[in-house]
């Protein structure tokens, strides 16, 4: 079937190599503990520098000023963290689902803000 | 070579690319943690052009013109500066990878498209990690390889179909 659409042996080798590379990365990701584990603290970084670390089990809200002066509101509630409000153009950080597991990351690219769970 | 005809085809392909960009902006991103990363379906017209040597005497130059116009127009119309920078890096890297793969004559159209889709996604991830100064983002690359293969495959079979219709 694949041959009929012009898929060649070399194409297959390329796809296989990419899949092996991806599988390796996924396996390493699991090993360094990116996947589900209980998170304890919230690390907020602006432009790669740690701004603050907050415990995940204390409900609170924090206004964060981004790299270009932009504004984001980071909310911690019920052992979950999310960005409640922001004035970035895309609002993708606000649309991101609340994070609760170790290794999860919420990013606001326009403001260069990263909220990471550890 | 009919210049008017190739100009018309170019205009049509840019329009198709813009429609695809628009559709893509509604789809969920492949990795939610890295906002703005797109699947790369809008690469389709570029792949079509890359293989349309009959109508375009210099398909490479036409393909790169198409790529850049699509990214800039879509950037102004549907998305902000950041998405445009992503799209531009993704489009540029995938274009050169596809060009190399095509010139090597080792891969079929579908293989070239898969190489383009994957490199498109990886380039966007690399830019995001660089801009954010978050090298940890790079660990998300397996997801982007998988989505790149899927998008590249889809674009490849469609481009082949279009190529055949144009040929006959
Ligand atoms: Zn944002």
Short mmCIF file of C-alpha atoms and ligand atoms in Angstrom, two decimals:
data_model
loop_
_atom_site.label_atom_id
_atom_site.label_comp_id
_atom_site.label_asym_id
_atom_site.label_seq_id
_atom_site.Cartn_x
_atom_site.Cartn_y
_atom_site.Cartn_z
CA UNK A 1 0.00 0.00 0.00
CA UNK A 2 2.80 2.39 0.94
CA UNK A 3 4.60 1.52 -2.29
CA UNK A 4 1.57 2.51 -4.30
CA UNK A 5 1.75 6.08 -3.01
CA UNK A 6 5.44 6.28 -3.89
CA UNK A 7 6.91 5.58 -0.47
CA UNK A 8 10.40 4.16 -0.98
CA UNK A 9 12.84 2.11 1.09
CA UNK A 10 14.90 5.22 1.84
CA UNK A 11 11.81 7.04 3.08
CA UNK A 12 11.16 4.13 5.41
CA UNK A 13 14.74 4.26 6.71
CA UNK A 14 14.35 8.00 7.38
CA UNK A 15 11.10 7.52 9.29
CA UNK A 16 12.54 4.58 11.25
CA UNK A 17 15.62 6.61 12.21
CA UNK A 18 13.46 9.54 13.34
CA UNK A 19 11.24 7.23 15.40
CA UNK A 20 14.27 5.66 17.11
CA UNK A 21 15.59 9.14 17.89
CA UNK A 22 12.18 10.16 19.28
CA UNK A 23 11.86 6.94 21.31
CA UNK A 24 15.29 7.54 22.81
CA UNK A 25 14.29 11.06 23.86
CA UNK A 26 11.00 9.86 25.31
CA UNK A 27 12.74 7.11 27.26
CA UNK A 28 15.31 9.56 28.64
CA UNK A 29 12.53 12.00 29.50
CA UNK A 30 10.81 9.34 31.57
CA UNK A 31 14.08 8.46 33.27
CA UNK A 32 14.89 11.99 34.38
CA UNK A 33 11.43 12.16 35.92
CA UNK A 34 9.58 14.53 33.64
CA UNK A 35 6.50 12.34 33.90
CA UNK A 36 3.96 12.14 36.67
CA UNK A 37 5.41 12.59 40.12
CA UNK A 38 4.22 14.73 42.97
CA UNK A 39 5.35 18.31 42.58
CA UNK A 40 6.30 20.37 45.62
CA UNK A 41 7.22 23.81 44.43
CA UNK A 42 6.53 26.30 41.70
CA UNK A 43 9.52 27.96 40.10
CA UNK A 44 8.89 31.16 38.19
CA UNK A 45 11.54 32.32 35.76
CA UNK A 46 11.73 35.47 33.68
CA UNK A 47 14.07 35.41 30.71
CA UNK A 48 15.75 32.28 32.08
CA UNK A 49 16.47 33.73 35.54
CA UNK A 50 14.70 32.45 38.62
CA UNK A 51 12.39 35.14 39.99
CA UNK A 52 10.89 33.20 42.85
CA UNK A 53 10.07 29.73 44.17
CA UNK A 54 6.72 29.10 45.86
CA UNK A 55 5.34 26.02 47.64
CA UNK A 56 2.58 24.35 45.64
CA UNK A 57 0.48 23.57 48.75
CA UNK A 58 -0.05 27.21 49.69
CA UNK A 59 -2.81 28.96 47.77
CA UNK A 60 -1.76 32.35 46.54
CA UNK A 61 -1.65 34.71 43.60
CA UNK A 62 1.35 36.57 42.28
CA UNK A 63 1.72 39.29 39.68
CA UNK A 64 4.80 38.78 37.52
CA UNK A 65 6.37 41.43 35.32
CA UNK A 66 7.70 39.93 32.10
CA UNK A 67 10.81 40.67 30.10
CA UNK A 68 9.27 43.51 28.12
CA UNK A 69 7.22 44.90 31.01
CA UNK A 70 4.25 42.65 30.27
CA UNK A 71 2.05 41.44 33.08
CA UNK A 72 0.97 37.93 34.07
CA UNK A 73 -0.97 36.74 37.13
CA UNK A 74 0.21 33.33 38.38
CA UNK A 75 -2.35 31.58 40.57
CA UNK A 76 -1.70 28.62 42.88
CA UNK A 77 -4.79 26.90 44.18
CA UNK A 78 -5.62 23.33 45.29
CA UNK A 79 -2.09 22.14 44.44
CA UNK A 80 -2.47 23.41 40.88
CA UNK A 81 -0.85 26.35 39.17
CA UNK A 82 -2.09 28.33 36.20
CA UNK A 83 -1.81 31.76 34.64
CA UNK A 84 -5.10 33.48 35.37
CA UNK A 85 -4.54 36.69 33.49
CA UNK A 86 -2.01 38.24 31.14
CA UNK A 87 -1.69 41.13 28.73
CA UNK A 88 0.33 39.23 26.14
CA UNK A 89 -0.99 39.31 22.55
CA UNK A 90 -1.65 35.58 22.12
CA UNK A 91 -2.96 34.64 25.61
CA UNK A 92 -1.75 31.09 25.01
CA UNK A 93 -0.36 30.98 28.56
CA UNK A 94 -3.83 31.74 29.96
CA UNK A 95 -5.42 29.06 27.80
CA UNK A 96 -2.91 26.47 29.03
CA UNK A 97 -4.48 23.87 31.35
CA UNK A 98 -3.60 24.09 35.07
CA UNK A 99 -0.39 22.19 35.90
CA UNK A 100 0.00 19.94 38.92
CA UNK A 101 2.70 17.39 38.10
CA UNK A 102 6.45 17.57 38.50
CA UNK A 103 8.20 18.70 35.34
CA UNK A 104 5.18 20.48 33.88
CA UNK A 105 5.85 23.84 32.35
CA UNK A 106 3.64 26.78 31.43
CA UNK A 107 5.26 29.36 29.23
CA UNK A 108 4.37 32.88 28.16
CA UNK A 109 6.64 33.39 25.21
CA UNK A 110 5.97 37.08 24.49
CA UNK A 111 6.84 37.93 28.11
CA UNK A 112 9.52 35.22 28.44
CA UNK A 113 7.94 33.90 31.61
CA UNK A 114 8.21 30.21 32.52
CA UNK A 115 6.30 28.59 35.36
CA UNK A 116 7.76 25.19 36.19
CA UNK A 117 6.75 22.56 38.73
CA UNK A 118 9.37 20.70 40.71
CA UNK B 1 7.35 29.15 -20.66
CA UNK B 2 4.21 31.14 -20.04
CA UNK B 3 5.03 33.75 -17.42
CA UNK B 4 1.45 34.80 -16.84
CA UNK B 5 0.47 31.24 -16.15
CA UNK B 6 3.22 30.65 -13.63
CA UNK B 7 2.41 33.98 -11.98
CA UNK B 8 -1.21 32.88 -11.68
CA UNK B 9 -0.21 29.55 -10.21
CA UNK B 10 2.06 31.28 -7.73
CA UNK B 11 -0.80 33.56 -6.61
CA UNK B 12 -3.08 30.56 -6.24
CA UNK B 13 -0.50 28.65 -4.18
CA UNK B 14 0.05 31.63 -1.87
CA UNK B 15 -3.72 31.81 -1.34
CA UNK B 16 -3.84 28.08 -0.54
CA UNK B 17 -0.92 28.52 1.88
CA UNK B 18 -2.73 31.35 3.66
CA UNK B 19 -5.90 29.31 4.01
CA UNK B 20 -3.86 26.44 5.45
CA UNK B 21 -2.10 28.82 7.87
CA UNK B 22 -5.49 30.06 9.00
CA UNK B 23 -6.82 26.54 9.54
CA UNK B 24 -3.63 25.67 11.38
CA UNK B 25 -4.07 28.58 13.76
CA UNK B 26 -7.32 26.96 14.96
CA UNK B 27 -5.75 23.55 15.56
CA UNK B 28 -4.34 22.80 19.01
CA UNK B 29 -0.55 23.18 19.15
CA UNK B 30 1.44 19.90 19.12
CA UNK B 31 3.07 20.80 22.45
CA UNK B 32 0.92 22.95 24.75
CA UNK B 33 3.94 24.03 26.83
CA UNK B 34 5.48 25.80 23.88
CA UNK B 35 2.90 28.25 22.61
CA UNK B 36 2.92 29.26 18.99
CA UNK B 37 4.46 26.14 17.48
CA UNK B 38 2.57 25.13 14.36
CA UNK B 39 2.25 21.75 12.70
CA UNK B 40 3.50 22.87 9.29
CA UNK B 41 0.55 21.99 7.06
CA UNK B 42 1.05 25.32 5.30
CA UNK B 43 4.22 23.79 3.86
CA UNK B 44 2.08 22.06 1.25
CA UNK B 45 2.30 24.68 -1.53
CA UNK B 46 6.07 24.88 -1.01
CA UNK B 47 6.40 21.12 -1.55
CA UNK B 48 4.17 21.31 -4.62
CA UNK B 49 6.30 24.09 -6.10
CA UNK B 50 9.53 22.33 -5.28
CA UNK B 51 8.45 19.53 -7.59
CA UNK B 52 6.80 21.59 -10.31
CA UNK B 53 9.72 21.90 -12.71
CA UNK B 54 7.55 22.02 -15.80
CA UNK B 55 5.79 25.24 -14.92
CA UNK B 56 8.59 26.90 -13.00
CA UNK B 57 11.99 27.00 -14.67
CA UNK B 58 13.62 27.76 -11.33
CA UNK B 59 11.40 25.98 -8.79
CA UNK B 60 13.79 26.61 -5.90
CA UNK B 61 13.66 30.35 -6.21
CA UNK B 62 9.89 30.28 -6.70
CA UNK B 63 9.48 27.97 -3.69
CA UNK B 64 11.48 30.20 -1.39
CA UNK B 65 9.59 33.29 -2.60
CA UNK B 66 6.35 31.47 -1.86
CA UNK B 67 7.53 30.38 1.59
CA UNK B 68 8.60 33.84 2.67
CA UNK B 69 5.49 35.59 1.29
CA UNK B 70 3.23 33.05 2.99
CA UNK B 71 4.94 33.44 6.38
CA UNK B 72 4.98 37.24 6.29
CA UNK B 73 1.39 37.58 5.04
CA UNK B 74 0.06 35.02 7.53
CA UNK B 75 2.09 36.75 10.25
CA UNK B 76 0.54 40.15 9.55
CA UNK B 77 -2.95 38.75 9.14
CA UNK B 78 -3.41 36.08 11.79
CA UNK B 79 -0.66 36.14 14.38
CA UNK B 80 1.76 38.25 16.32
CA UNK B 81 5.46 38.87 15.93
CA UNK B 82 6.50 35.77 17.85
CA UNK B 83 4.50 33.34 15.81
CA UNK B 84 5.94 34.99 12.71
CA UNK B 85 9.50 34.52 13.91
CA UNK B 86 8.72 30.88 14.70
CA UNK B 87 7.11 30.36 11.34
CA UNK B 88 9.98 32.04 9.53
CA UNK B 89 12.62 29.90 11.25
CA UNK B 90 10.56 26.76 10.69
CA UNK B 91 9.95 27.59 7.04
CA UNK B 92 13.59 28.51 6.33
CA UNK B 93 15.10 25.42 7.95
CA UNK B 94 12.57 23.04 6.45
CA UNK B 95 13.05 24.62 3.03
CA UNK B 96 16.80 24.05 3.02
CA UNK B 97 16.49 20.53 4.42
CA UNK B 98 13.93 19.69 1.74
CA UNK B 99 16.10 21.22 -0.94
CA UNK B 100 19.13 19.16 0.16
CA UNK B 101 17.06 15.99 0.40
CA UNK B 102 15.58 16.57 -3.01
CA UNK B 103 18.93 17.32 -4.66
CA UNK B 104 20.46 14.21 -3.09
CA UNK B 105 17.85 12.20 -5.03
CA UNK B 106 17.78 9.67 -2.18
CA UNK B 107 14.22 10.31 -1.03
CA UNK B 108 10.85 10.34 -2.74
CA UNK B 109 8.54 13.35 -2.62
CA UNK B 110 6.95 11.92 0.54
CA UNK B 111 10.34 11.35 2.18
CA UNK B 112 11.38 14.92 1.34
CA UNK B 113 8.14 16.21 2.81
CA UNK B 114 8.63 14.20 6.02
CA UNK B 115 12.18 15.53 6.35
CA UNK B 116 10.76 19.04 5.85
CA UNK B 117 7.95 18.57 8.38
CA UNK B 118 10.26 17.21 11.06
CA UNK B 119 12.94 19.86 10.61
CA UNK B 120 10.21 22.53 10.54
CA UNK B 121 9.03 21.48 14.00
CA UNK B 122 12.50 20.98 15.49
CA UNK B 123 13.62 24.43 14.28
CA UNK B 124 10.64 26.07 16.00
CA UNK B 125 11.41 24.23 19.23
CA UNK B 126 15.06 25.27 19.08
CA UNK B 127 14.07 28.92 18.57
CA UNK B 128 11.63 28.75 21.50
CA UNK B 129 14.26 27.22 23.79
CA UNK B 130 16.76 29.87 22.71
CA UNK B 131 14.44 32.87 23.06
CA UNK B 132 13.13 31.72 26.44
CA UNK B 133 16.63 30.70 27.61
CA UNK B 134 14.94 27.42 28.63
CA UNK B 135 17.05 24.53 27.32
CA UNK B 136 14.67 22.20 29.14
CA UNK B 137 12.12 22.81 26.39
CA UNK B 138 14.37 20.80 24.08
CA UNK B 139 13.40 17.62 25.93
CA UNK B 140 10.01 17.91 24.22
CA UNK B 141 11.58 17.04 20.88
CA UNK B 142 10.09 13.52 20.59
CA UNK B 143 6.56 14.95 20.37
CA UNK B 144 7.68 17.33 17.66
CA UNK B 145 9.33 14.56 15.66
CA UNK B 146 6.14 12.50 15.76
CA UNK B 147 3.93 15.43 14.78
CA UNK B 148 6.47 16.41 12.11
CA UNK B 149 6.36 12.94 10.57
CA UNK B 150 2.55 12.99 10.60
CA UNK B 151 2.28 16.47 9.07
CA UNK B 152 5.05 15.73 6.55
CA UNK B 153 3.36 12.54 5.47
CA UNK B 154 0.01 14.28 5.03
CA UNK B 155 1.58 17.12 3.07
CA UNK B 156 3.60 14.63 1.00
CA UNK B 157 0.69 12.48 -0.16
CA UNK B 158 -1.38 15.58 -0.93
CA UNK B 159 1.45 17.21 -2.88
CA UNK B 160 1.96 14.01 -4.87
CA UNK B 161 -1.72 13.90 -5.71
CA UNK B 162 -1.69 17.53 -6.86
CA UNK B 163 1.49 16.92 -8.83
CA UNK B 164 -0.16 14.03 -10.66
CA UNK B 165 -3.26 16.05 -11.47
CA UNK B 166 -1.15 18.93 -12.79
CA UNK B 167 0.91 16.48 -14.85
CA UNK B 168 -2.00 14.78 -16.58
ZN1 LIG C 1 1.18 34.81 27.45
#
